[in-house]
Short mmCIF file of C-alpha atoms and ligand atoms in Angstrom, two decimals:
data_model
loop_
_atom_site.label_atom_id
_atom_site.label_comp_id
_atom_site.label_asym_id
_atom_site.label_seq_id
_atom_site.Cartn_x
_atom_site.Cartn_y
_atom_site.Cartn_z
CA MET O 12 -5.40 32.87 16.62
CA LEU O 13 -8.90 31.54 16.41
CA ARG O 14 -10.92 32.93 13.58
CA PRO O 15 -14.72 32.76 13.77
CA GLU O 16 -14.87 30.31 10.89
CA ASP O 17 -12.53 28.08 12.90
CA ALA O 18 -14.93 28.07 15.79
CA THR O 19 -17.81 27.22 13.52
CA ARG O 20 -15.69 24.60 11.86
CA ARG O 21 -14.78 23.10 15.18
CA ALA O 22 -18.40 22.92 16.23
CA PHE O 23 -19.16 21.34 12.91
CA LEU O 24 -16.31 18.90 13.23
CA ARG O 25 -17.38 17.76 16.63
CA VAL O 26 -20.62 16.44 15.23
CA SER O 27 -19.22 15.44 11.89
CA THR O 28 -18.45 11.85 12.84
CA MET O 29 -22.07 11.41 13.73
CA SER O 30 -23.43 13.33 10.78
CA CYS O 31 -21.25 11.44 8.36
CA LEU O 32 -22.50 8.20 9.74
CA ALA O 33 -26.04 9.49 9.65
CA ALA O 34 -25.51 10.57 6.06
CA ALA O 35 -24.19 7.15 5.26
CA GLY O 36 -27.22 5.64 6.92
CA ALA O 37 -29.50 7.84 4.87
CA SER O 38 -28.05 6.32 1.71
CA GLY O 39 -28.84 2.91 3.14
CA LEU O 40 -25.25 1.87 3.68
CA LEU O 41 -24.42 2.11 7.36
CA THR O 42 -26.09 3.45 10.43
CA LEU O 43 -24.44 4.52 13.63
CA ARG O 44 -25.93 1.43 15.27
CA ASP O 45 -24.43 -0.79 12.60
CA VAL O 46 -21.04 0.75 13.18
CA ARG O 47 -21.29 0.21 16.93
CA ALA O 48 -22.22 -3.37 16.23
CA GLN O 49 -19.10 -3.79 14.15
CA SER O 50 -16.87 -3.72 17.17
CA ARG O 51 -15.52 -7.25 17.21
CA ALA O 52 -14.68 -9.23 20.29
CA GLY O 53 -12.17 -12.07 20.23
CA ASN O 54 -13.12 -15.70 19.91
CA PRO O 55 -12.13 -17.55 23.11
CA GLN O 56 -11.73 -20.75 21.05
CA PHE O 57 -8.97 -19.16 18.99
CA VAL O 58 -5.62 -19.86 20.65
CA PRO O 59 -3.02 -17.45 19.26
CA ASP O 60 0.71 -18.12 18.95
CA LEU O 61 1.26 -14.41 18.76
CA GLU O 62 -0.96 -11.83 20.40
CA ILE O 63 -0.55 -8.11 19.99
CA GLN O 64 -2.29 -5.13 21.52
CA LEU O 65 -2.39 -2.37 18.97
CA SER O 66 -3.88 1.10 19.07
CA ALA O 67 -4.24 3.95 16.62
CA ARG O 68 -3.51 7.25 18.29
CA GLU O 69 -2.20 10.74 17.81
CA ASP O 70 1.42 11.43 18.72
CA HIS O 71 4.11 14.05 18.25
CA VAL O 72 7.43 12.81 16.92
CA PRO O 73 10.65 14.55 15.93
CA ILE O 74 11.02 14.32 12.14
CA LEU O 75 12.58 17.64 11.17
CA PRO O 76 14.89 19.68 13.43
CA GLY O 77 12.82 21.73 15.89
CA THR O 78 9.11 21.30 16.54
CA PRO O 79 7.90 17.69 16.57
CA THR O 80 5.40 16.66 13.90
CA ARG O 81 1.93 15.56 14.82
CA VAL O 82 1.27 12.09 13.42
CA TRP O 83 -1.36 9.40 13.65
CA ARG O 84 0.33 6.16 14.43
CA TYR O 85 -0.03 2.54 15.38
CA ASP O 86 1.35 1.77 18.78
CA GLY O 87 1.33 -1.35 20.85
CA LYS O 88 3.09 -4.35 22.26
CA VAL O 89 3.31 -8.10 22.09
CA VAL O 90 1.37 -9.70 24.94
CA LYS O 91 2.00 -13.29 23.88
CA GLY O 92 5.00 -14.47 21.86
CA ASP O 93 8.34 -12.89 21.08
CA PRO O 94 8.31 -9.18 22.09
CA GLY O 95 10.62 -8.46 19.14
CA ASN O 96 7.83 -9.32 16.69
CA LEU O 97 6.57 -5.75 16.96
CA ALA O 98 9.30 -3.15 16.52
CA PHE O 99 9.40 0.44 15.34
CA LEU O 100 11.50 1.97 12.58
CA SER O 101 14.10 4.57 13.52
CA SER O 102 11.66 7.47 13.25
CA GLY O 103 9.80 5.84 16.14
CA TYR O 104 6.26 5.78 14.81
CA LEU O 105 6.18 3.33 11.88
CA PRO O 106 5.85 -0.27 13.08
CA VAL O 107 7.35 -3.44 11.67
CA LEU O 108 5.31 -6.51 12.47
CA ARG O 109 7.07 -9.83 11.96
CA VAL O 110 5.12 -13.08 11.78
CA ARG O 111 5.76 -16.64 10.64
CA ARG O 112 3.81 -18.65 8.14
CA GLY O 113 1.53 -21.03 10.03
CA GLN O 114 1.31 -18.78 13.07
CA LYS O 115 -2.04 -17.95 14.58
CA VAL O 116 -2.14 -14.24 15.21
CA ARG O 117 -4.51 -12.18 17.34
CA ILE O 118 -4.38 -8.42 17.10
CA ASP O 119 -6.49 -6.62 19.64
CA PHE O 120 -6.96 -3.22 18.04
CA VAL O 121 -8.37 -0.10 19.73
CA ASN O 122 -9.17 3.08 17.84
CA GLN O 123 -8.05 6.13 19.81
CA LEU O 124 -8.36 8.50 16.87
CA ALA O 125 -11.19 11.03 16.66
CA GLU O 126 -12.57 9.38 13.52
CA PRO O 127 -13.44 5.87 12.32
CA THR O 128 -10.69 3.55 11.15
CA ILE O 129 -9.98 -0.09 10.37
CA ILE O 130 -6.82 -2.03 9.45
CA HIS O 131 -6.17 -3.83 6.18
CA TRP O 132 -3.42 -6.49 6.01
CA HIS O 133 -2.23 -5.74 2.51
CA GLY O 134 -1.46 -8.85 0.47
CA LEU O 135 -2.62 -11.38 3.05
CA TYR O 136 -5.07 -14.22 2.66
CA VAL O 137 -7.47 -13.60 5.54
CA PRO O 138 -11.21 -14.15 6.08
CA ALA O 139 -13.36 -11.29 4.78
CA ALA O 140 -14.17 -10.09 8.31
CA MET O 141 -10.42 -9.76 9.01
CA ASP O 142 -9.58 -7.89 5.81
CA GLY O 143 -10.26 -4.34 6.94
CA HIS O 144 -13.24 -3.58 4.71
CA PRO O 145 -14.40 0.02 5.32
CA ARG O 146 -17.81 -1.27 6.39
CA ASN O 147 -16.06 -2.75 9.42
CA ALA O 148 -14.58 0.61 10.46
CA ILE O 149 -14.82 1.22 14.19
CA SER O 150 -15.42 4.54 15.90
CA THR O 151 -13.38 6.18 18.61
CA ASP O 152 -12.62 3.95 21.60
CA GLN O 153 -14.03 0.87 19.91
CA ARG O 154 -12.12 -2.35 19.55
CA TYR O 155 -11.71 -4.82 16.71
CA VAL O 156 -10.07 -8.13 17.44
CA TYR O 157 -8.36 -9.64 14.40
CA GLU O 158 -7.74 -13.37 14.47
CA PHE O 159 -6.22 -15.23 11.56
CA GLU O 160 -3.67 -17.79 10.59
CA VAL O 161 -0.74 -16.62 8.47
CA VAL O 162 -0.99 -18.67 5.28
CA ASN O 163 0.96 -16.47 2.86
CA ARG O 164 4.43 -17.19 1.59
CA ALA O 165 7.33 -15.43 3.24
CA GLY O 166 7.75 -11.92 1.91
CA THR O 167 7.30 -8.21 2.40
CA TYR O 168 3.74 -7.10 3.02
CA TRP O 169 2.26 -4.16 4.88
CA PHE O 170 -0.74 -3.01 6.84
CA HIS O 171 -2.55 0.28 6.86
CA ALA O 172 -5.76 2.16 7.58
CA HIS O 173 -8.69 1.57 5.24
CA PRO O 174 -11.78 3.63 6.18
CA ASP O 175 -14.09 4.88 3.43
CA GLY O 176 -12.94 8.17 1.93
CA ARG O 177 -10.21 8.66 4.53
CA THR O 178 -7.56 6.08 3.61
CA GLY O 179 -5.39 8.71 1.91
CA ALA O 180 -5.47 11.07 4.89
CA GLN O 181 -4.91 8.38 7.50
CA ILE O 182 -1.97 6.71 5.72
CA TYR O 183 -0.51 10.14 5.00
CA PHE O 184 -0.58 11.07 8.68
CA GLY O 185 1.18 7.83 9.58
CA MET O 186 -1.24 4.92 9.76
CA ALA O 187 0.90 2.28 8.05
CA GLY O 188 3.43 -0.36 8.95
CA VAL O 189 5.62 -3.03 7.36
CA LEU O 190 4.52 -6.65 7.76
CA ILE O 191 7.21 -9.27 7.19
CA ILE O 192 6.36 -12.93 6.89
CA ASP O 193 9.09 -15.50 7.44
CA ASP O 194 8.91 -19.20 6.68
CA ASP O 195 11.15 -22.25 6.54
CA GLU O 196 11.56 -22.04 2.79
CA GLY O 197 13.00 -18.55 3.12
CA ALA O 198 15.49 -19.73 5.71
CA VAL O 199 16.70 -22.56 3.46
CA VAL O 200 17.57 -20.21 0.60
CA GLY O 201 20.17 -18.48 2.75
CA LEU O 202 19.48 -14.76 2.44
CA PRO O 203 20.80 -11.92 4.60
CA GLU O 204 19.06 -11.74 7.95
CA GLY O 205 18.88 -9.64 11.10
CA PRO O 206 20.58 -6.26 10.66
CA ASN O 207 21.32 -7.16 7.02
CA ASP O 208 17.64 -7.51 6.19
CA VAL O 209 16.37 -3.94 5.98
CA PRO O 210 12.79 -2.73 5.44
CA LEU O 211 12.68 0.65 3.68
CA ILE O 212 9.34 2.40 3.33
CA ILE O 213 9.43 5.31 0.89
CA GLN O 214 6.88 8.11 1.28
CA ASP O 215 6.57 11.70 0.09
CA ARG O 216 5.29 14.37 2.45
CA THR O 217 4.88 18.12 2.55
CA PHE O 218 5.63 20.06 5.74
CA ASP O 219 4.45 23.53 6.67
CA ASP O 220 6.78 26.05 8.31
CA ARG O 221 5.89 24.64 11.73
CA ASN O 222 7.08 21.15 10.75
CA GLN O 223 3.54 19.84 10.41
CA PHE O 224 2.35 17.53 7.63
CA VAL O 225 0.27 19.28 5.00
CA TYR O 226 -2.25 17.16 3.16
CA LEU O 227 -5.21 18.68 1.39
CA ASP O 228 -5.89 22.30 2.36
CA ASP O 229 -8.95 21.62 4.38
CA ASP O 230 -7.37 18.76 6.24
CA LYS O 231 -4.60 19.51 8.69
CA GLY O 232 -4.88 16.08 10.18
CA GLY O 233 -7.24 17.46 12.74
CA MET O 234 -10.46 15.62 13.04
CA MET O 235 -12.81 14.84 10.21
CA GLY O 236 -11.77 16.64 7.06
CA GLY O 237 -13.57 15.57 3.95
CA GLY O 238 -16.83 13.70 4.24
CA MET O 239 -16.71 9.96 4.50
CA MET O 240 -18.71 9.50 1.37
CA GLY O 241 -17.78 12.11 -1.17
CA GLY O 242 -14.27 12.94 -0.11
CA GLY O 243 -15.58 16.47 0.48
CA MET O 244 -14.57 17.59 -2.96
CA MET O 245 -16.18 20.96 -2.72
CA GLY O 246 -14.60 21.83 0.60
CA GLY O 247 -11.33 23.66 0.92
CA GLY O 248 -9.40 25.58 -1.62
CA GLY O 249 -11.51 25.44 -4.74
CA MET O 250 -10.39 24.11 -8.09
CA GLY O 251 -6.75 23.39 -7.25
CA GLN O 252 -7.62 21.34 -4.19
CA MET O 253 -10.42 19.63 -6.02
CA MET O 254 -7.99 18.57 -8.73
CA VAL O 255 -5.52 17.26 -6.16
CA ARG O 256 -8.29 15.25 -4.55
CA MET O 257 -8.99 13.70 -7.93
CA MET O 258 -5.51 13.43 -9.43
CA GLY O 259 -3.53 12.59 -6.34
CA PHE O 260 -1.33 14.22 -3.77
CA LEU O 261 2.42 14.57 -4.27
CA GLY O 262 4.60 15.65 -1.34
CA ASP O 263 7.76 17.65 -1.87
CA GLN O 264 10.01 15.85 0.58
CA ILE O 265 11.01 12.19 0.53
CA LEU O 266 10.91 10.29 3.81
CA VAL O 267 12.40 6.83 4.24
CA ASN O 268 11.19 4.95 7.30
CA GLY O 269 9.58 8.23 8.34
CA LYS O 270 12.78 10.32 8.14
CA PRO O 271 14.16 12.87 5.66
CA ASP O 272 17.75 12.58 4.32
CA PHE O 273 17.84 8.93 5.29
CA VAL O 274 21.28 7.36 5.57
CA LEU O 275 21.72 3.60 5.51
CA SER O 276 25.04 2.66 6.99
CA VAL O 277 26.26 -0.69 5.65
CA ALA O 278 29.20 -3.09 5.73
CA THR O 279 30.95 -4.62 2.71
CA ARG O 280 28.70 -7.68 2.52
CA PRO O 281 25.34 -8.71 1.03
CA TYR O 282 22.06 -7.14 2.18
CA ARG O 283 18.42 -7.74 1.53
CA LEU O 284 16.59 -4.44 1.08
CA ARG O 285 12.80 -4.64 1.29
CA LEU O 286 11.51 -1.60 -0.57
CA LEU O 287 7.90 -0.56 -0.08
CA ASN O 288 6.30 2.35 -1.88
CA GLY O 289 4.09 3.66 0.93
CA SER O 290 3.31 6.93 -0.86
CA ASN O 291 -0.18 8.11 -1.64
CA THR O 292 0.25 8.64 -5.39
CA ARG O 293 3.92 8.94 -6.33
CA ILE O 294 5.59 6.42 -8.65
CA TYR O 295 9.34 5.88 -8.16
CA LYS O 296 11.90 4.91 -10.78
CA LEU O 297 14.58 3.49 -8.51
CA ALA O 298 18.24 3.34 -9.53
CA TRP O 299 21.70 3.49 -7.97
CA SER O 300 23.55 6.73 -8.58
CA ASP O 301 26.47 4.90 -10.22
CA ARG O 302 24.05 2.96 -12.43
CA THR O 303 24.90 -0.44 -10.95
CA PRO O 304 21.95 -2.67 -11.94
CA LEU O 305 19.49 -3.76 -9.25
CA THR O 306 18.93 -7.42 -8.47
CA VAL O 307 15.32 -8.22 -7.56
CA ILE O 308 14.76 -11.41 -5.58
CA GLY O 309 11.15 -10.88 -4.51
CA THR O 310 7.99 -8.97 -5.34
CA ASP O 311 4.65 -8.45 -3.55
CA GLY O 312 3.97 -12.11 -2.77
CA GLY O 313 7.46 -13.31 -1.87
CA LEU O 314 10.54 -14.73 -3.58
CA LEU O 315 10.84 -15.01 -7.34
CA GLU O 316 11.84 -18.27 -8.95
CA ARG O 317 15.18 -16.71 -9.85
CA PRO O 318 16.68 -13.26 -9.40
CA VAL O 319 16.01 -10.71 -12.13
CA THR O 320 18.18 -7.72 -12.97
CA ARG O 321 16.96 -4.24 -13.88
CA GLN O 322 18.75 -0.99 -14.71
CA TYR O 323 16.00 0.66 -12.71
CA ILE O 324 12.86 -0.50 -10.88
CA THR O 325 9.48 1.13 -11.38
CA LEU O 326 7.60 0.99 -8.09
CA ALA O 327 3.96 2.12 -7.96
CA PRO O 328 2.13 2.91 -4.71
CA ALA O 329 1.77 -0.19 -2.48
CA GLU O 330 4.13 -2.35 -4.55
CA ARG O 331 7.15 -4.00 -2.90
CA VAL O 332 10.43 -5.33 -4.23
CA ASP O 333 13.08 -7.22 -2.32
CA VAL O 334 16.51 -6.36 -3.64
CA TRP O 335 19.75 -8.25 -3.08
CA VAL O 336 22.77 -6.00 -2.99
CA ASP O 337 26.33 -7.02 -2.19
CA PHE O 338 28.07 -3.91 -0.88
CA SER O 339 31.46 -5.66 -1.02
CA GLY O 340 31.44 -4.34 -4.58
CA TRP O 341 32.17 -0.84 -3.23
CA PRO O 342 35.17 0.24 -1.15
CA VAL O 343 34.72 1.40 2.43
CA GLY O 344 34.13 5.15 2.32
CA THR O 345 31.79 5.06 -0.68
CA ASN O 346 28.58 7.07 -0.62
CA LEU O 347 25.98 5.66 -2.96
CA MET O 348 22.59 7.23 -3.60
CA LEU O 349 19.37 5.44 -4.31
CA GLN O 350 17.60 7.83 -6.66
CA SER O 351 14.39 8.23 -8.53
CA LEU O 352 15.12 8.92 -12.21
CA THR O 353 13.15 11.06 -14.62
CA PHE O 354 10.20 9.61 -16.51
CA ASP O 355 7.21 11.01 -18.33
CA GLY O 356 5.44 12.26 -15.22
CA VAL O 357 2.98 14.30 -17.24
CA LEU O 358 1.72 11.10 -18.81
CA ALA O 359 1.49 9.44 -15.39
CA MET O 360 -0.44 12.35 -13.90
CA GLY O 361 -2.94 12.84 -16.70
CA GLY O 362 -1.44 16.06 -18.00
CA MET O 363 -0.70 17.50 -14.58
CA ILE O 364 2.51 17.12 -12.67
CA GLY O 365 1.35 18.39 -9.35
CA ASN O 366 1.70 21.62 -7.48
CA THR O 367 4.98 20.70 -5.84
CA SER O 368 8.68 21.35 -6.10
CA LEU O 369 9.04 17.60 -6.72
CA PRO O 370 6.79 17.03 -9.71
CA SER O 371 5.79 13.58 -10.92
CA GLY O 372 8.63 12.16 -13.02
CA SER O 373 11.35 14.46 -11.73
CA SER O 374 14.70 13.15 -10.54
CA PHE O 375 15.65 13.29 -6.86
CA PRO O 376 17.61 11.36 -4.23
CA ILE O 377 15.75 8.92 -2.00
CA LEU O 378 18.39 7.75 0.43
CA LYS O 379 22.14 7.64 0.90
CA VAL O 380 24.02 4.40 1.46
CA SER O 381 27.20 4.93 3.39
CA VAL O 382 29.54 1.94 2.99
CA ASP O 383 31.41 2.46 6.23
CA GLN O 384 32.19 -0.91 7.80
CA ARG O 385 34.42 -3.72 6.64
CA SER O 386 33.02 -7.22 6.61
CA ASN O 387 34.38 -10.49 5.28
CA THR O 388 31.03 -12.24 5.17
CA LYS O 389 30.64 -13.91 1.82
CA MET O 390 27.28 -15.11 0.59
CA GLU O 391 26.38 -16.31 -2.86
CA LEU O 392 23.07 -15.32 -4.34
CA PRO O 393 21.47 -18.63 -5.39
CA ALA O 394 20.66 -18.81 -9.11
CA ARG O 395 17.40 -20.45 -8.16
CA LEU O 396 15.42 -19.14 -5.18
CA THR O 397 12.26 -21.21 -5.15
CA SER O 398 9.81 -22.85 -7.50
CA LEU O 399 6.52 -21.28 -8.41
CA PRO O 400 3.52 -22.97 -9.99
CA ALA O 401 3.32 -22.53 -13.75
CA VAL O 402 1.07 -19.71 -14.94
CA ARG O 403 -1.68 -21.58 -16.76
CA SER O 404 -4.15 -19.19 -18.31
CA GLN O 405 -6.02 -22.21 -19.71
CA ASP O 406 -7.14 -22.94 -16.13
CA ALA O 407 -9.32 -19.83 -16.17
CA VAL O 408 -13.06 -20.37 -16.55
CA ASN O 409 -13.01 -17.43 -18.96
CA ALA O 410 -9.70 -18.24 -20.67
CA HIS O 411 -10.99 -16.98 -24.02
CA ASN O 412 -13.15 -14.21 -22.66
CA PRO O 413 -11.41 -12.06 -20.04
CA LYS O 414 -13.56 -9.94 -17.77
CA VAL O 415 -13.04 -6.31 -18.65
CA PHE O 416 -12.67 -3.67 -15.97
CA ASN O 417 -12.50 -0.20 -17.50
CA ILE O 418 -11.17 2.59 -15.35
CA THR O 419 -13.70 5.39 -15.80
CA MET O 420 -14.36 8.91 -14.65
CA GLY O 421 -17.66 10.67 -14.81
CA MET O 422 -18.79 13.86 -13.06
CA MET O 423 -15.34 14.12 -11.50
CA VAL O 424 -15.73 10.76 -9.80
CA TRP O 425 -13.49 7.80 -10.53
CA GLY O 426 -14.97 4.37 -10.98
CA VAL O 427 -14.77 0.98 -12.63
CA ASN O 428 -17.08 0.32 -15.58
CA GLY O 429 -18.86 3.55 -14.66
CA ARG O 430 -19.55 2.60 -11.04
CA ARG O 431 -17.93 4.30 -8.09
CA PHE O 432 -17.41 2.58 -4.75
CA GLU O 433 -20.57 1.57 -2.89
CA MET O 434 -20.17 0.17 0.59
CA ASN O 435 -22.01 -3.06 -0.12
CA GLY O 436 -22.47 -2.85 -3.88
CA VAL O 437 -21.32 -5.72 -6.10
CA ALA O 438 -22.06 -5.98 -9.83
CA LYS O 439 -22.63 -9.27 -11.60
CA THR O 440 -19.17 -9.22 -13.21
CA GLU O 441 -17.76 -8.68 -9.73
CA THR O 442 -19.10 -11.99 -8.47
CA VAL O 443 -16.82 -15.01 -8.74
CA ARG O 444 -16.98 -18.66 -7.71
CA HIS O 445 -14.92 -19.97 -4.85
CA ASN O 446 -12.07 -22.20 -6.08
CA SER O 447 -12.33 -20.88 -9.61
CA THR O 448 -9.69 -19.13 -11.70
CA GLU O 449 -10.47 -16.09 -13.84
CA ILE O 450 -8.70 -13.70 -16.15
CA TRP O 451 -9.36 -10.04 -15.45
CA GLU O 452 -8.34 -7.33 -17.83
CA PHE O 453 -7.92 -3.82 -16.47
CA ARG O 454 -8.14 -1.19 -19.20
CA ASN O 455 -6.99 2.37 -18.83
CA GLU O 456 -8.18 4.00 -22.02
CA GLU O 457 -11.68 5.31 -21.57
CA SER O 458 -11.84 7.80 -18.73
CA MET O 459 -11.87 11.46 -19.69
CA MET O 460 -8.68 11.87 -17.67
CA LEU O 461 -6.05 9.23 -18.38
CA MET O 462 -3.70 8.76 -15.45
CA ALA O 463 -1.53 5.98 -14.14
CA HIS O 464 -3.24 3.70 -11.62
CA SER O 465 -1.87 1.19 -9.17
CA MET O 466 -4.40 -1.63 -9.23
CA HIS O 467 -4.67 -3.76 -6.09
CA VAL O 468 -6.86 -6.80 -5.44
CA HIS O 469 -7.58 -7.83 -1.85
CA GLY O 470 -7.73 -11.36 -0.56
CA LEU O 471 -5.25 -13.01 -2.90
CA GLN O 472 -2.03 -12.90 -4.86
CA PHE O 473 -2.34 -12.96 -8.66
CA ARG O 474 -0.06 -13.46 -11.66
CA VAL O 475 0.44 -10.95 -14.47
CA LEU O 476 -0.28 -12.50 -17.88
CA GLU O 477 0.35 -9.69 -20.32
CA ARG O 478 0.36 -5.98 -20.97
CA THR O 479 -0.55 -4.11 -24.13
CA ILE O 480 0.02 -0.44 -24.67
CA GLN O 481 -1.69 1.64 -27.34
CA PRO O 482 0.67 3.17 -29.93
CA ASP O 483 -0.14 6.78 -28.96
CA PHE O 484 1.14 6.22 -25.44
CA ARG O 485 4.26 4.24 -26.26
CA SER O 486 6.87 6.95 -26.07
CA GLY O 487 5.92 8.06 -22.56
CA TYR O 488 5.47 4.46 -21.46
CA ARG O 489 9.01 3.62 -22.56
CA THR O 490 10.37 6.04 -19.95
CA LEU O 491 9.49 3.58 -17.18
CA ALA O 492 8.39 0.28 -18.73
CA ALA O 493 11.80 -1.42 -18.51
CA GLY O 494 11.62 -1.13 -14.72
CA LEU O 495 8.39 -3.06 -14.26
CA VAL O 496 8.83 -6.36 -12.43
CA ASP O 497 5.72 -8.43 -13.14
CA ASP O 498 7.31 -11.74 -12.15
CA GLY O 499 6.14 -13.86 -9.26
CA TRP O 500 3.06 -13.37 -7.11
CA LYS O 501 1.66 -9.86 -7.13
CA ASP O 502 -1.15 -8.04 -5.38
CA THR O 503 -0.62 -4.58 -6.88
CA VAL O 504 0.27 -3.66 -10.43
CA LEU O 505 0.95 -0.42 -12.30
CA LEU O 506 -1.53 0.33 -15.08
CA MET O 507 -0.33 3.15 -17.30
CA PRO O 508 -2.47 5.42 -19.49
CA GLY O 509 -3.39 3.65 -22.72
CA GLU O 510 -2.56 0.28 -21.20
CA ARG O 511 -4.42 -3.00 -20.81
CA ILE O 512 -3.21 -5.56 -18.36
CA ARG O 513 -4.37 -9.17 -17.98
CA LEU O 514 -4.20 -10.88 -14.62
CA LEU O 515 -4.76 -14.49 -13.63
CA LEU O 516 -6.60 -14.73 -10.31
CA ARG O 517 -7.49 -17.81 -8.32
CA PHE O 518 -10.19 -17.41 -5.67
CA ALA O 519 -9.23 -20.35 -3.54
CA SER O 520 -8.96 -19.06 -0.02
CA TYR O 521 -11.87 -17.44 1.81
CA THR O 522 -15.36 -16.60 0.59
CA GLY O 523 -17.07 -13.26 1.11
CA LEU O 524 -16.81 -9.62 0.16
CA PHE O 525 -13.37 -8.24 -0.75
CA LEU O 526 -12.15 -5.08 -2.44
CA TYR O 527 -10.22 -4.21 -5.53
CA HIS O 528 -9.13 -0.65 -6.13
CA CYS O 529 -6.54 1.81 -7.23
CA HIS O 530 -3.87 2.24 -4.55
CA MET O 531 -3.28 5.84 -5.52
CA LEU O 532 -5.09 6.82 -2.39
CA GLU O 533 -6.82 9.96 -3.60
CA HIS O 534 -8.25 7.92 -6.50
CA GLU O 535 -9.36 5.22 -4.09
CA ASP O 536 -10.95 7.79 -1.79
CA SER O 537 -12.79 9.43 -4.67
CA GLY O 538 -14.44 6.33 -6.06
CA LEU O 539 -11.85 4.08 -7.73
CA MET O 540 -12.64 1.12 -5.52
CA ARG O 541 -15.20 -1.67 -5.83
CA ASN O 542 -16.23 -4.82 -4.02
CA TYR O 543 -15.97 -8.27 -5.46
CA LEU O 544 -17.73 -11.25 -3.97
CA ILE O 545 -16.31 -14.78 -3.70
CA GLN O 546 -19.27 -17.15 -3.57
CA THR O 547 -19.45 -20.85 -2.90
CU1 C2O C 618 -3.23 -1.60 0.62
CU2 C2O C 618 -7.22 -1.87 -0.08
O1 C2O C 618 -5.22 -1.65 0.24
CU1 CU C 619 -5.68 5.45 -9.62
#
């Protein structure tokens, strides 16, 4: 049934891509011409080892029994190199891209969505023009050719859409994939491989009674929903929706690799599970149902020096952990659940727990492990996995004077030090010297709404120096603090209400404009993102 407001809305939507761009142009940020000019052709001098044709398009995939679900997805194929380097998870629409350190990769990307998009390679060291900055977003039918060398350590990374104000919606509707980097070091350690090396992307979604994803009320994944600039806060269902746009969206059903009620069938032998929190805002407190401790061998930027053990793992949006688990410890026939345990979700959500049957901090199953095959493969987990450079805070140019980044909120807009995202805006404190090391301190104590944030810095991997939590927040913090894994190289880190966190960052790869932001995507889309500039 087409209501008159739908018709008007449709007419409005048809021009909204243009008007949004025009509006952006009016604020001096981008014009339609600029966006056209952003389309990037390949460089004929660049000779790739691996070349992939990738598109973003709408699709309908079976997720729940009955009607297929409309998704936005990456699709494509390898045109040079091993065809197996681009595969799809069992749900059929979430890709896994596998590359090797040292490889030269070309990704020829075409946008077949009805709105602008661009891809960010989360955690990778790539030139600024390859990093998926929203100012490089391309319109429908335009192409962006990515060319870069893989210089990161082996590990579990990911890639996802990154347009201004629409990252939350696009990732929600499916625009994300796992990116695995392999290298020779990884092979030497002797870790489970092939079918025993399993990527698991955890996401929460809400479905309507026709099996379609529900995001914010005024956005059914149609065309343009909220505006590119403001996130369209006044549109849609009034106060409740406005709060969700600010506080974050929580789905009421857990999908693993794009599927509900996920079952991982395993043999009695060791596995490497690569867990990625691909959710918009939800924090997970991961534990085995029989309370067997979890053994973490890697975090965002690859292997840890040595395995660490946790009773539970706290995983914020965009964080990854690689877990070693030897299922020979359970008899064939065992069903084991990976769960999320209760924590102070009210604290995490700034006093709200979300309008969902799965509130923040509640306990629920994530996936079932069915130990159903016998295997005699024995592997020992090495006590030492790799060596990492020492964390030397004295190397920082501001070792005694950390740069302070306060998470702020004013007029219902998130920001850092009182500034919301501006397409090209960089403050003085956000300018750093190439090849220098700095200490940054994120503080979550000043905004009128204190919520957890998942702070991510583009263009590098950093080290976590220290955390301090204010006394008033300690009791809630204790409900998930023991699950934080700050070891190793990180690109995303959970910052709880009342917390300060110091990071050591070295700006030694590429120069140019990069982003740092909260990876709770509704926060990001409503201002909690800024540029930083690496200058020679
Ligand atoms: Cu995965 Cu700018 O984000
Ligand atoms: Cu946030």
